[in-house]
């Protein structure tokens, strides 16, 4: 992909728009719409109540046949670029020789640029089935846009069954990933002057008991091997992380409140409610009743697409991949597969360089991904000559 190609020009425009999850994604959505709006293209903007965030559903070509066609799905947000170690401006596409460097270059504006370029090249009136772009918001903070889309998608949003989620997989075809279950434990004490602890009850000492029990549960989970564990050779079990602890107001006050944020990563096919119950029973054994609550904050479900799904078979054939691939990070695919869609992760770049300073996408992978996506669209949307 040379510097003057449409894909690179689009990528340059997209990375210049700061779409960190804490900001509105409407400027990026506007840029995409401006490029694609033309006869034969249907654009739906599904905005949040405050209008700051939008899911974009863009259909190139005819609405039918039911389930036919292809979805290219990507998230519009990125993680922040606050790391001082950046050696170039993260919001300016930088030519690094064999790579393009920028925040979002691989996660996942490189894929977005490919999708927009492809959608811009296809002639809508020549397609037998639609190419659909589904661009979501707030994936990086818990797949919130995809969840909102799944919760509100009506009949008019009946999508093609084949969905490519353009996460950076180094062009591997990934049909499984772990989920991410977020819980919050709230511990209630009674405030008192620390000179009179007898008049209070420490929420932080209670949190200590809770954390010891959770540490034990994490070790139990690490010793288990749920179904499908062999797909995750490095970490073949459910992880439990105590990510943050917030509590107390001053060193001379018995703390009234402590909050602990927990994250668990279930394997494909595992149900979240059972995991919540295990956390709850570990806490019940460690804490007196009545002084604490456990709530579910968010669930990004795991992904398990059958290896017989046509999209998986076709992409494996196109890329020459044999066998199954899985990742340990969650994606919009887990949410969208709940709508009965066949979601497969496939995109240029490596997850290892995402979320890091000097994030990049290899030029060769970007170009190869473009060819493969064009092949896929030709197969699924059947552009006719003429
Ligand atoms: Zn991503």
mmCIF file of C-alpha atoms and ligand atoms in Angstrom:
data_model
loop_
_atom_site.group_PDB
_atom_site.id
_atom_site.type_symbol
_atom_site.label_atom_id
_atom_site.label_comp_id
_atom_site.label_asym_id
_atom_site.label_seq_id
_atom_site.Cartn_x
_atom_site.Cartn_y
_atom_site.Cartn_z
ATOM 1 C CA UNK A 1 0.000 0.000 0.000
ATOM 2 C CA UNK A 2 1.792 3.114 -1.155
ATOM 3 C CA UNK A 3 1.453 6.525 0.477
ATOM 4 C CA UNK A 4 -0.938 7.796 -2.197
ATOM 5 C CA UNK A 5 -3.357 4.836 -2.136
ATOM 6 C CA UNK A 6 -6.963 5.543 -1.104
ATOM 7 C CA UNK A 7 -6.559 3.283 1.952
ATOM 8 C CA UNK A 8 -3.564 5.228 3.232
ATOM 9 C CA UNK A 9 -5.245 8.550 2.530
ATOM 10 C CA UNK A 10 -8.304 7.422 4.523
ATOM 11 C CA UNK A 11 -6.104 6.051 7.304
ATOM 12 C CA UNK A 12 -4.307 9.407 7.466
ATOM 13 C CA UNK A 13 -7.630 11.193 7.870
ATOM 14 C CA UNK A 14 -8.947 8.753 10.489
ATOM 15 C CA UNK A 15 -5.861 8.808 12.744
ATOM 16 C CA UNK A 16 -5.842 12.625 12.646
ATOM 17 C CA UNK A 17 -9.259 12.572 14.346
ATOM 18 C CA UNK A 18 -8.735 11.916 18.051
ATOM 19 C CA UNK A 19 -11.407 9.321 18.858
ATOM 20 C CA UNK A 20 -10.144 8.221 22.263
ATOM 21 C CA UNK A 21 -13.052 6.529 24.062
ATOM 22 C CA UNK A 22 -13.498 9.477 26.454
ATOM 23 C CA UNK A 23 -14.268 11.782 23.493
ATOM 24 C CA UNK A 24 -17.201 12.006 21.069
ATOM 25 C CA UNK A 25 -16.837 9.773 18.001
ATOM 26 C CA UNK A 26 -19.118 11.908 15.832
ATOM 27 C CA UNK A 27 -16.274 13.717 13.986
ATOM 28 C CA UNK A 28 -14.900 10.353 12.846
ATOM 29 C CA UNK A 29 -18.401 9.133 11.938
ATOM 30 C CA UNK A 30 -18.967 12.323 9.912
ATOM 31 C CA UNK A 31 -15.715 11.796 8.016
ATOM 32 C CA UNK A 32 -16.732 8.229 7.099
ATOM 33 C CA UNK A 33 -20.241 9.304 6.045
ATOM 34 C CA UNK A 34 -18.853 12.125 3.889
ATOM 35 C CA UNK A 35 -16.714 9.652 2.016
ATOM 36 C CA UNK A 36 -19.428 7.046 1.430
ATOM 37 C CA UNK A 37 -22.699 8.952 1.033
ATOM 38 C CA UNK A 38 -23.953 8.439 -2.534
ATOM 39 C CA UNK A 39 -26.929 6.862 -4.351
ATOM 40 C CA UNK A 40 -27.312 3.184 -3.484
ATOM 41 C CA UNK A 41 -25.773 3.677 -0.032
ATOM 42 C CA UNK A 42 -28.036 3.633 3.048
ATOM 43 C CA UNK A 43 -26.596 5.272 6.161
ATOM 44 C CA UNK A 44 -28.108 4.839 9.623
ATOM 45 C CA UNK A 45 -26.715 6.737 12.584
ATOM 46 C CA UNK A 46 -27.721 5.262 15.930
ATOM 47 C CA UNK A 47 -26.805 7.972 18.436
ATOM 48 C CA UNK A 48 -26.715 7.897 22.225
ATOM 49 C CA UNK A 49 -29.221 10.075 24.106
ATOM 50 C CA UNK A 50 -26.667 12.888 24.525
ATOM 51 C CA UNK A 51 -25.635 12.613 20.874
ATOM 52 C CA UNK A 52 -21.918 12.310 21.654
ATOM 53 C CA UNK A 53 -21.577 8.733 20.472
ATOM 54 C CA UNK A 54 -22.908 7.006 17.423
ATOM 55 C CA UNK A 55 -23.010 3.511 15.954
ATOM 56 C CA UNK A 56 -22.863 3.709 12.174
ATOM 57 C CA UNK A 57 -24.624 1.173 9.987
ATOM 58 C CA UNK A 58 -23.793 1.707 6.324
ATOM 59 C CA UNK A 59 -25.232 -0.559 3.633
ATOM 60 C CA UNK A 60 -23.768 -0.611 0.154
ATOM 61 C CA UNK A 61 -26.140 -2.230 -2.321
ATOM 62 C CA UNK A 62 -29.499 -3.978 -1.936
ATOM 63 C CA UNK A 63 -31.068 -4.926 1.405
ATOM 64 C CA UNK A 64 -31.578 -8.607 0.572
ATOM 65 C CA UNK A 65 -31.432 -11.524 0.361
ATOM 66 C CA UNK A 66 -31.983 -12.224 4.109
ATOM 67 C CA UNK A 67 -28.688 -13.125 5.760
ATOM 68 C CA UNK A 68 -26.764 -12.684 2.516
ATOM 69 C CA UNK A 69 -23.895 -10.291 2.046
ATOM 70 C CA UNK A 70 -21.009 -9.378 4.304
ATOM 71 C CA UNK A 71 -20.508 -7.187 7.367
ATOM 72 C CA UNK A 72 -17.210 -5.483 8.076
ATOM 73 C CA UNK A 73 -17.306 -4.438 11.720
ATOM 74 C CA UNK A 74 -14.862 -2.174 13.503
ATOM 75 C CA UNK A 75 -14.793 0.035 16.556
ATOM 76 C CA UNK A 76 -14.234 3.747 16.085
ATOM 77 C CA UNK A 77 -12.647 4.440 19.469
ATOM 78 C CA UNK A 78 -9.042 4.016 20.538
ATOM 79 C CA UNK A 79 -7.273 3.839 23.861
ATOM 80 C CA UNK A 80 -5.637 7.123 24.957
ATOM 81 C CA UNK A 81 -2.254 8.147 23.559
ATOM 82 C CA UNK A 82 -0.951 9.673 26.781
ATOM 83 C CA UNK A 83 2.260 7.618 26.986
ATOM 84 C CA UNK A 84 5.332 9.881 26.950
ATOM 85 C CA UNK A 85 7.300 7.196 25.068
ATOM 86 C CA UNK A 86 5.749 8.069 21.677
ATOM 87 C CA UNK A 87 8.532 9.011 19.243
ATOM 88 C CA UNK A 88 6.104 10.659 16.785
ATOM 89 C CA UNK A 89 2.791 12.507 17.005
ATOM 90 C CA UNK A 90 0.267 9.708 17.698
ATOM 91 C CA UNK A 91 -2.434 11.597 15.772
ATOM 92 C CA UNK A 92 -0.384 11.946 12.627
ATOM 93 C CA UNK A 93 0.199 8.989 10.318
ATOM 94 C CA UNK A 94 3.960 8.474 10.259
ATOM 95 C CA UNK A 95 5.840 6.502 7.634
ATOM 96 C CA UNK A 96 8.108 4.123 9.548
ATOM 97 C CA UNK A 97 9.597 2.380 6.499
ATOM 98 C CA UNK A 98 7.888 -1.016 6.520
ATOM 99 C CA UNK A 99 5.075 0.224 8.762
ATOM 100 C CA UNK A 100 2.522 2.957 9.393
ATOM 101 C CA UNK A 101 2.743 4.386 12.902
ATOM 102 C CA UNK A 102 -0.114 6.141 14.772
ATOM 103 C CA UNK A 103 -2.549 5.614 17.639
ATOM 104 C CA UNK A 104 -5.132 3.235 16.196
ATOM 105 C CA UNK A 105 -2.950 2.219 13.231
ATOM 106 C CA UNK A 106 -3.592 -1.434 14.075
ATOM 107 C CA UNK A 107 -6.402 -1.181 16.662
ATOM 108 C CA UNK A 108 -8.244 -0.573 14.476
ATOM 109 C CA UNK A 109 -8.235 2.324 12.086
ATOM 110 C CA UNK A 110 -6.107 0.373 9.604
ATOM 111 C CA UNK A 111 -9.022 -2.033 9.170
ATOM 112 C CA UNK A 112 -11.534 0.832 9.139
ATOM 113 C CA UNK A 113 -9.574 2.466 6.315
ATOM 114 C CA UNK A 114 -9.649 -0.791 4.336
ATOM 115 C CA UNK A 115 -13.391 -1.164 4.906
ATOM 116 C CA UNK A 116 -14.148 2.425 3.894
ATOM 117 C CA UNK A 117 -11.909 2.177 0.819
ATOM 118 C CA UNK A 118 -13.614 -1.052 -0.264
ATOM 119 C CA UNK A 119 -17.091 0.382 0.373
ATOM 120 C CA UNK A 120 -16.133 3.411 -1.705
ATOM 121 C CA UNK A 121 -14.932 1.332 -4.639
ATOM 122 C CA UNK A 122 -17.908 -1.008 -5.001
ATOM 123 C CA UNK A 123 -20.703 0.004 -7.327
ATOM 124 C CA UNK A 124 -23.918 -0.432 -5.281
ATOM 125 C CA UNK A 125 -26.121 -1.150 -8.302
ATOM 126 C CA UNK A 126 -23.896 -4.055 -9.323
ATOM 127 C CA UNK A 127 -24.100 -5.921 -5.996
ATOM 128 C CA UNK A 128 -26.424 -8.904 -5.603
ATOM 129 C CA UNK A 129 -26.103 -8.749 -1.784
ATOM 130 C CA UNK A 130 -25.041 -5.909 0.505
ATOM 131 C CA UNK A 131 -21.680 -4.962 1.928
ATOM 132 C CA UNK A 132 -22.451 -3.552 5.377
ATOM 133 C CA UNK A 133 -20.121 -1.483 7.521
ATOM 134 C CA UNK A 134 -20.964 -1.579 11.219
ATOM 135 C CA UNK A 135 -18.827 0.944 13.088
ATOM 136 C CA UNK A 136 -19.295 0.906 16.844
ATOM 137 C CA UNK A 137 -18.379 3.236 19.687
ATOM 138 C CA UNK A 138 -16.746 2.504 23.044
ATOM 139 C CA UNK A 139 -15.408 -0.984 22.378
ATOM 140 C CA UNK A 140 -12.268 -0.264 24.363
ATOM 141 C CA UNK A 141 -14.278 0.483 27.503
ATOM 142 C CA UNK A 142 -16.424 -2.670 27.420
ATOM 143 C CA UNK A 143 -18.070 -3.116 23.996
ATOM 144 C CA UNK A 144 -20.690 -0.550 25.019
ATOM 145 C CA UNK A 145 -21.629 0.509 21.479
ATOM 146 C CA UNK A 146 -22.062 -3.074 20.276
ATOM 147 C CA UNK A 147 -24.162 -3.842 23.356
ATOM 148 C CA UNK A 148 -26.356 -0.815 22.678
ATOM 149 C CA UNK A 149 -26.662 -1.852 19.033
ATOM 150 C CA UNK A 150 -27.582 -5.423 19.966
ATOM 151 C CA UNK A 151 -30.147 -4.242 22.503
ATOM 152 C CA UNK A 152 -31.881 -1.840 20.119
ATOM 153 C CA UNK A 153 -31.351 -3.404 16.690
ATOM 154 C CA UNK A 154 -34.784 -3.839 15.162
ATOM 155 C CA UNK A 155 -35.889 -5.791 12.164
ATOM 156 C CA UNK A 156 -34.702 -3.064 9.825
ATOM 157 C CA UNK A 157 -31.190 -3.810 11.018
ATOM 158 C CA UNK A 158 -31.281 -7.453 9.919
ATOM 159 C CA UNK A 159 -27.671 -7.971 9.069
ATOM 160 C CA UNK A 160 -25.810 -10.313 6.757
ATOM 161 C CA UNK A 161 -24.876 -13.398 8.725
ATOM 162 C CA UNK A 162 -21.150 -13.216 7.922
ATOM 163 C CA UNK A 163 -19.365 -10.658 10.106
ATOM 164 C CA UNK A 164 -15.657 -9.847 9.977
ATOM 165 C CA UNK A 165 -14.504 -8.138 13.174
ATOM 166 C CA UNK A 166 -11.342 -6.298 12.125
ATOM 167 C CA UNK A 167 -9.346 -6.649 15.328
ATOM 168 C CA UNK A 168 -5.596 -6.992 14.792
ATOM 169 C CA UNK A 169 -4.942 -10.725 14.473
ATOM 170 C CA UNK A 170 -1.931 -10.581 12.146
ATOM 171 C CA UNK A 171 -4.296 -11.908 9.435
ATOM 172 C CA UNK A 172 -5.088 -15.031 11.466
ATOM 173 C CA UNK A 173 -8.716 -16.162 11.320
ATOM 174 C CA UNK A 174 -9.949 -16.237 14.919
ATOM 175 C CA UNK A 175 -13.275 -17.825 15.823
ATOM 176 C CA UNK A 176 -12.933 -17.960 19.617
ATOM 177 C CA UNK A 177 -12.020 -15.564 22.352
ATOM 178 C CA UNK A 178 -12.458 -15.214 26.068
ATOM 179 C CA UNK A 179 -15.016 -12.803 27.476
ATOM 180 C CA UNK A 180 -14.616 -10.143 30.136
ATOM 181 C CA UNK A 181 -16.917 -10.033 33.136
ATOM 182 C CA UNK A 182 -16.611 -6.947 35.321
ATOM 183 C CA UNK A 183 -17.879 -6.951 38.895
ATOM 184 C CA UNK A 184 -17.827 -4.366 41.665
ATOM 185 C CA UNK A 185 -17.650 -5.296 45.331
ATOM 186 C CA UNK A 186 -18.828 -2.561 47.657
ATOM 187 C CA UNK A 187 -17.974 -2.926 51.357
ATOM 188 C CA UNK A 188 -19.763 -0.847 53.969
ATOM 189 C CA UNK A 189 -18.163 -0.041 57.349
ATOM 190 C CA UNK A 190 -18.941 2.579 59.947
ATOM 191 C CA UNK A 191 -16.871 5.766 60.129
ATOM 192 C CA UNK A 192 -15.210 6.755 63.414
ATOM 193 C CA UNK A 193 -12.190 8.659 64.687
ATOM 194 C CA UNK A 194 -9.259 6.253 64.491
ATOM 195 C CA UNK A 195 -8.622 6.877 68.187
ATOM 196 C CA UNK A 196 -11.967 5.164 68.881
ATOM 197 C CA UNK A 197 -12.057 2.210 66.512
ATOM 198 C CA UNK A 198 -14.467 0.542 68.909
ATOM 199 C CA UNK A 199 -17.113 3.003 67.680
ATOM 200 C CA UNK A 200 -16.625 2.125 64.011
ATOM 201 C CA UNK A 201 -16.075 -0.761 61.616
ATOM 202 C CA UNK A 202 -13.378 -0.690 58.937
ATOM 203 C CA UNK A 203 -14.500 -1.268 55.356
ATOM 204 C CA UNK A 204 -10.851 -1.624 54.334
ATOM 205 C CA UNK A 205 -10.033 -4.426 56.799
ATOM 206 C CA UNK A 206 -13.163 -6.162 55.494
ATOM 207 C CA UNK A 207 -11.846 -5.691 51.951
ATOM 208 C CA UNK A 208 -8.632 -7.390 53.091
ATOM 209 C CA UNK A 209 -10.592 -10.508 54.070
ATOM 210 C CA UNK A 210 -12.479 -10.365 50.804
ATOM 211 C CA UNK A 211 -9.285 -10.052 48.777
ATOM 212 C CA UNK A 212 -7.674 -13.010 50.539
ATOM 213 C CA UNK A 213 -10.728 -15.120 49.661
ATOM 214 C CA UNK A 214 -10.680 -13.882 46.062
ATOM 215 C CA UNK A 215 -6.963 -14.639 45.785
ATOM 216 C CA UNK A 216 -7.792 -18.195 46.844
ATOM 217 C CA UNK A 217 -10.623 -18.395 44.307
ATOM 218 C CA UNK A 218 -8.270 -17.125 41.576
ATOM 219 C CA UNK A 219 -5.862 -19.967 42.439
ATOM 220 C CA UNK A 220 -8.735 -22.498 42.313
ATOM 221 C CA UNK A 221 -9.832 -21.204 38.917
ATOM 222 C CA UNK A 222 -6.232 -21.359 37.667
ATOM 223 C CA UNK A 223 -6.105 -25.046 38.587
ATOM 224 C CA UNK A 224 -9.245 -25.872 36.583
ATOM 225 C CA UNK A 225 -9.335 -26.756 32.890
ATOM 226 C CA UNK A 226 -12.741 -25.854 31.419
ATOM 227 C CA UNK A 227 -13.926 -27.241 28.082
ATOM 228 C CA UNK A 228 -11.947 -25.760 25.202
ATOM 229 C CA UNK A 229 -8.978 -24.855 27.406
ATOM 230 C CA UNK A 230 -6.509 -26.300 24.889
ATOM 231 C CA UNK A 231 -7.322 -23.381 22.583
ATOM 232 C CA UNK A 232 -5.665 -21.103 25.165
ATOM 233 C CA UNK A 233 -2.299 -22.776 25.784
ATOM 234 C CA UNK A 234 -0.706 -19.878 27.678
ATOM 235 C CA UNK A 235 -3.615 -19.241 30.058
ATOM 236 C CA UNK A 236 -5.945 -22.280 29.830
ATOM 237 C CA UNK A 237 -8.260 -21.164 32.630
ATOM 238 C CA UNK A 238 -10.553 -18.406 33.860
ATOM 239 C CA UNK A 239 -8.529 -15.471 35.183
ATOM 240 C CA UNK A 240 -9.668 -13.364 38.117
ATOM 241 C CA UNK A 241 -8.078 -9.953 38.568
ATOM 242 C CA UNK A 242 -8.660 -7.476 41.397
ATOM 243 C CA UNK A 243 -7.995 -4.399 39.292
ATOM 244 C CA UNK A 244 -8.657 -1.417 41.535
ATOM 245 C CA UNK A 245 -9.310 -0.733 45.216
ATOM 246 C CA UNK A 246 -10.767 2.558 46.372
ATOM 247 C CA UNK A 247 -11.502 3.262 50.008
ATOM 248 C CA UNK A 248 -11.052 5.529 52.979
ATOM 249 C CA UNK A 249 -10.873 9.288 53.339
ATOM 250 C CA UNK A 250 -8.010 10.029 55.771
ATOM 251 C CA UNK A 251 -5.396 8.178 57.767
ATOM 252 C CA UNK A 252 -7.039 9.075 61.101
ATOM 253 C CA UNK A 253 -10.522 7.931 60.121
ATOM 254 C CA UNK A 254 -11.917 4.402 60.296
ATOM 255 C CA UNK A 255 -13.039 3.947 56.666
ATOM 256 C CA UNK A 256 -16.721 3.749 55.928
ATOM 257 C CA UNK A 257 -16.513 2.556 52.337
ATOM 258 C CA UNK A 258 -14.281 0.446 50.116
ATOM 259 C CA UNK A 259 -14.894 -0.543 46.494
ATOM 260 C CA UNK A 260 -13.030 -3.310 44.680
ATOM 261 C CA UNK A 261 -13.266 -3.772 40.910
ATOM 262 C CA UNK A 262 -12.927 -7.343 39.657
ATOM 263 C CA UNK A 263 -12.436 -8.679 36.154
ATOM 264 C CA UNK A 264 -12.879 -12.319 35.135
ATOM 265 C CA UNK A 265 -12.238 -13.790 31.703
ATOM 266 C CA UNK A 266 -14.572 -16.730 30.982
ATOM 267 C CA UNK A 267 -13.718 -19.201 28.236
ATOM 268 C CA UNK A 268 -16.004 -19.638 25.200
ATOM 269 C CA UNK A 269 -19.174 -21.462 26.126
ATOM 270 C CA UNK A 270 -19.001 -20.559 29.833
ATOM 271 C CA UNK A 271 -21.970 -18.790 31.388
ATOM 272 C CA UNK A 272 -21.315 -15.617 33.357
ATOM 273 C CA UNK A 273 -23.976 -16.209 36.066
ATOM 274 C CA UNK A 274 -22.157 -19.315 37.357
ATOM 275 C CA UNK A 275 -18.934 -17.337 37.710
ATOM 276 C CA UNK A 276 -20.722 -14.541 39.548
ATOM 277 C CA UNK A 277 -22.126 -17.179 41.912
ATOM 278 C CA UNK A 278 -18.656 -18.561 42.630
ATOM 279 C CA UNK A 279 -17.380 -15.100 43.481
ATOM 280 C CA UNK A 280 -20.424 -14.533 45.660
ATOM 281 C CA UNK A 281 -19.999 -17.778 47.614
ATOM 282 C CA UNK A 282 -16.285 -17.083 48.181
ATOM 283 C CA UNK A 283 -17.262 -13.695 49.604
ATOM 284 C CA UNK A 284 -20.088 -15.131 51.700
ATOM 285 C CA UNK A 285 -17.615 -17.472 53.366
ATOM 286 C CA UNK A 286 -15.218 -14.610 54.135
ATOM 287 C CA UNK A 287 -17.487 -11.731 55.143
ATOM 288 C CA UNK A 288 -20.300 -11.196 57.611
ATOM 289 C CA UNK A 289 -23.656 -10.824 55.858
ATOM 290 C CA UNK A 290 -25.257 -7.475 55.280
ATOM 291 C CA UNK A 291 -22.199 -5.237 54.998
ATOM 292 C CA UNK A 292 -21.376 -5.726 51.355
ATOM 293 C CA UNK A 293 -22.843 -5.952 47.852
ATOM 294 C CA UNK A 294 -21.592 -7.495 44.656
ATOM 295 C CA UNK A 295 -22.840 -6.093 41.367
ATOM 296 C CA UNK A 296 -22.219 -6.936 37.737
ATOM 297 C CA UNK A 297 -20.873 -3.864 35.951
ATOM 298 C CA UNK A 298 -20.436 -5.190 32.434
ATOM 299 C CA UNK A 299 -20.166 -8.352 30.395
ATOM 300 C CA UNK A 300 -18.346 -8.677 27.092
ATOM 301 C CA UNK A 301 -19.358 -12.241 26.238
ATOM 302 C CA UNK A 302 -16.860 -14.806 24.946
ATOM 303 C CA UNK A 303 -16.901 -15.711 21.263
ATOM 304 C CA UNK A 304 -17.438 -19.210 19.950
ATOM 305 C CA UNK A 305 -18.209 -19.409 16.237
ATOM 306 C CA UNK A 306 -18.498 -22.966 14.861
ATOM 307 C CA UNK A 307 -15.609 -24.009 12.617
ATOM 308 C CA UNK A 308 -18.246 -25.044 10.071
ATOM 309 C CA UNK A 309 -19.482 -21.449 9.664
ATOM 310 C CA UNK A 310 -19.087 -20.578 5.960
ATOM 311 C CA UNK A 311 -17.224 -17.344 6.748
ATOM 312 C CA UNK A 312 -14.670 -19.212 8.856
ATOM 313 C CA UNK A 313 -14.192 -21.866 6.184
ATOM 314 C CA UNK A 314 -13.919 -19.317 3.370
ATOM 315 C CA UNK A 315 -11.467 -17.046 5.182
ATOM 316 C CA UNK A 316 -9.321 -20.022 6.183
ATOM 317 C CA UNK A 317 -9.281 -21.176 2.583
ATOM 318 C CA UNK A 318 -8.380 -17.684 1.320
ATOM 319 C CA UNK A 319 -5.556 -17.271 3.842
ATOM 320 C CA UNK A 320 -4.371 -20.885 3.739
ATOM 321 C CA UNK A 321 -4.912 -21.258 7.484
ATOM 322 C CA UNK A 322 -5.271 -24.730 8.913
ATOM 323 C CA UNK A 323 -6.743 -25.255 12.338
ATOM 324 C CA UNK A 324 -8.314 -23.028 14.953
ATOM 325 C CA UNK A 325 -7.117 -19.795 16.450
ATOM 326 C CA UNK A 326 -8.235 -18.154 19.660
ATOM 327 C CA UNK A 327 -7.315 -14.958 21.474
ATOM 328 C CA UNK A 328 -7.478 -13.923 25.103
ATOM 329 C CA UNK A 329 -8.932 -10.465 24.453
ATOM 330 C CA UNK A 330 -12.639 -9.739 24.144
ATOM 331 C CA UNK A 331 -14.244 -7.949 21.182
ATOM 332 C CA UNK A 332 -17.555 -6.735 19.759
ATOM 333 C CA UNK A 333 -17.787 -10.205 18.173
ATOM 334 C CA UNK A 334 -18.868 -11.773 21.467
ATOM 335 C CA UNK A 335 -21.797 -9.360 21.671
ATOM 336 C CA UNK A 336 -22.814 -9.576 18.015
ATOM 337 C CA UNK A 337 -22.671 -13.374 17.959
ATOM 338 C CA UNK A 338 -25.557 -13.162 20.454
ATOM 339 C CA UNK A 339 -27.674 -11.871 17.529
ATOM 340 C CA UNK A 340 -27.124 -15.193 15.752
ATOM 341 C CA UNK A 341 -24.367 -13.858 13.489
ATOM 342 C CA UNK A 342 -21.210 -15.731 12.474
ATOM 343 C CA UNK A 343 -18.428 -13.484 13.750
ATOM 344 C CA UNK A 344 -14.785 -14.046 12.923
ATOM 345 C CA UNK A 345 -11.868 -11.848 13.968
ATOM 346 C CA UNK A 346 -9.531 -10.983 11.134
ATOM 347 C CA UNK A 347 -7.392 -7.912 10.638
ATOM 348 C CA UNK A 348 -3.922 -6.518 9.979
ATOM 349 C CA UNK A 349 -1.455 -5.703 12.742
ATOM 350 C CA UNK A 350 -0.608 -7.356 16.039
ATOM 351 C CA UNK A 351 -2.492 -6.995 19.311
ATOM 352 C CA UNK A 352 0.900 -6.923 21.052
ATOM 353 C CA UNK A 353 1.653 -3.461 19.647
ATOM 354 C CA UNK A 354 -1.886 -2.121 20.157
ATOM 355 C CA UNK A 355 -2.435 -0.015 23.292
ATOM 356 C CA UNK A 356 1.312 0.811 23.278
ATOM 357 C CA UNK A 357 3.485 3.771 22.251
ATOM 358 C CA UNK A 358 4.442 3.762 18.546
ATOM 359 C CA UNK A 359 1.534 1.448 17.674
ATOM 360 C CA UNK A 360 1.887 0.404 14.040
ATOM 361 C CA UNK A 361 0.457 -1.669 11.224
ATOM 362 C CA UNK A 362 2.878 -3.381 8.804
ATOM 363 C CA UNK A 363 2.376 -1.997 5.291
ATOM 364 C CA UNK A 364 2.533 -5.479 3.748
ATOM 365 C CA UNK A 365 -0.197 -6.790 6.070
ATOM 366 C CA UNK A 366 -2.417 -3.800 5.385
ATOM 367 C CA UNK A 367 -2.081 -4.414 1.640
ATOM 368 C CA UNK A 368 -2.663 -8.162 1.962
ATOM 369 C CA UNK A 369 -5.720 -7.620 4.166
ATOM 370 C CA UNK A 370 -7.125 -5.292 1.500
ATOM 371 C CA UNK A 371 -6.790 -7.977 -1.174
ATOM 372 C CA UNK A 372 -8.369 -10.637 1.026
ATOM 373 C CA UNK A 373 -11.307 -8.437 2.033
ATOM 374 C CA UNK A 374 -11.916 -7.558 -1.617
ATOM 375 C CA UNK A 375 -11.921 -11.285 -2.475
ATOM 376 C CA UNK A 376 -14.337 -11.942 0.353
ATOM 377 C CA UNK A 377 -16.669 -9.131 -0.722
ATOM 378 C CA UNK A 378 -16.599 -10.415 -4.312
ATOM 379 C CA UNK A 379 -17.677 -13.825 -3.022
ATOM 380 C CA UNK A 380 -20.341 -12.647 -0.558
ATOM 381 C CA UNK A 381 -21.757 -9.620 -2.368
ATOM 382 C CA UNK A 382 -21.271 -10.919 -5.918
ATOM 383 C CA UNK A 383 -20.408 -7.816 -7.826
ATOM 384 C CA UNK A 384 -21.505 -8.362 -11.396
ATOM 385 C CA UNK A 385 -19.493 -7.057 -14.314
ATOM 386 C CA UNK A 386 -21.049 -4.366 -16.472
HETATM 387 ZN ZN1 LIG B 1 -9.660 -3.242 19.104
#
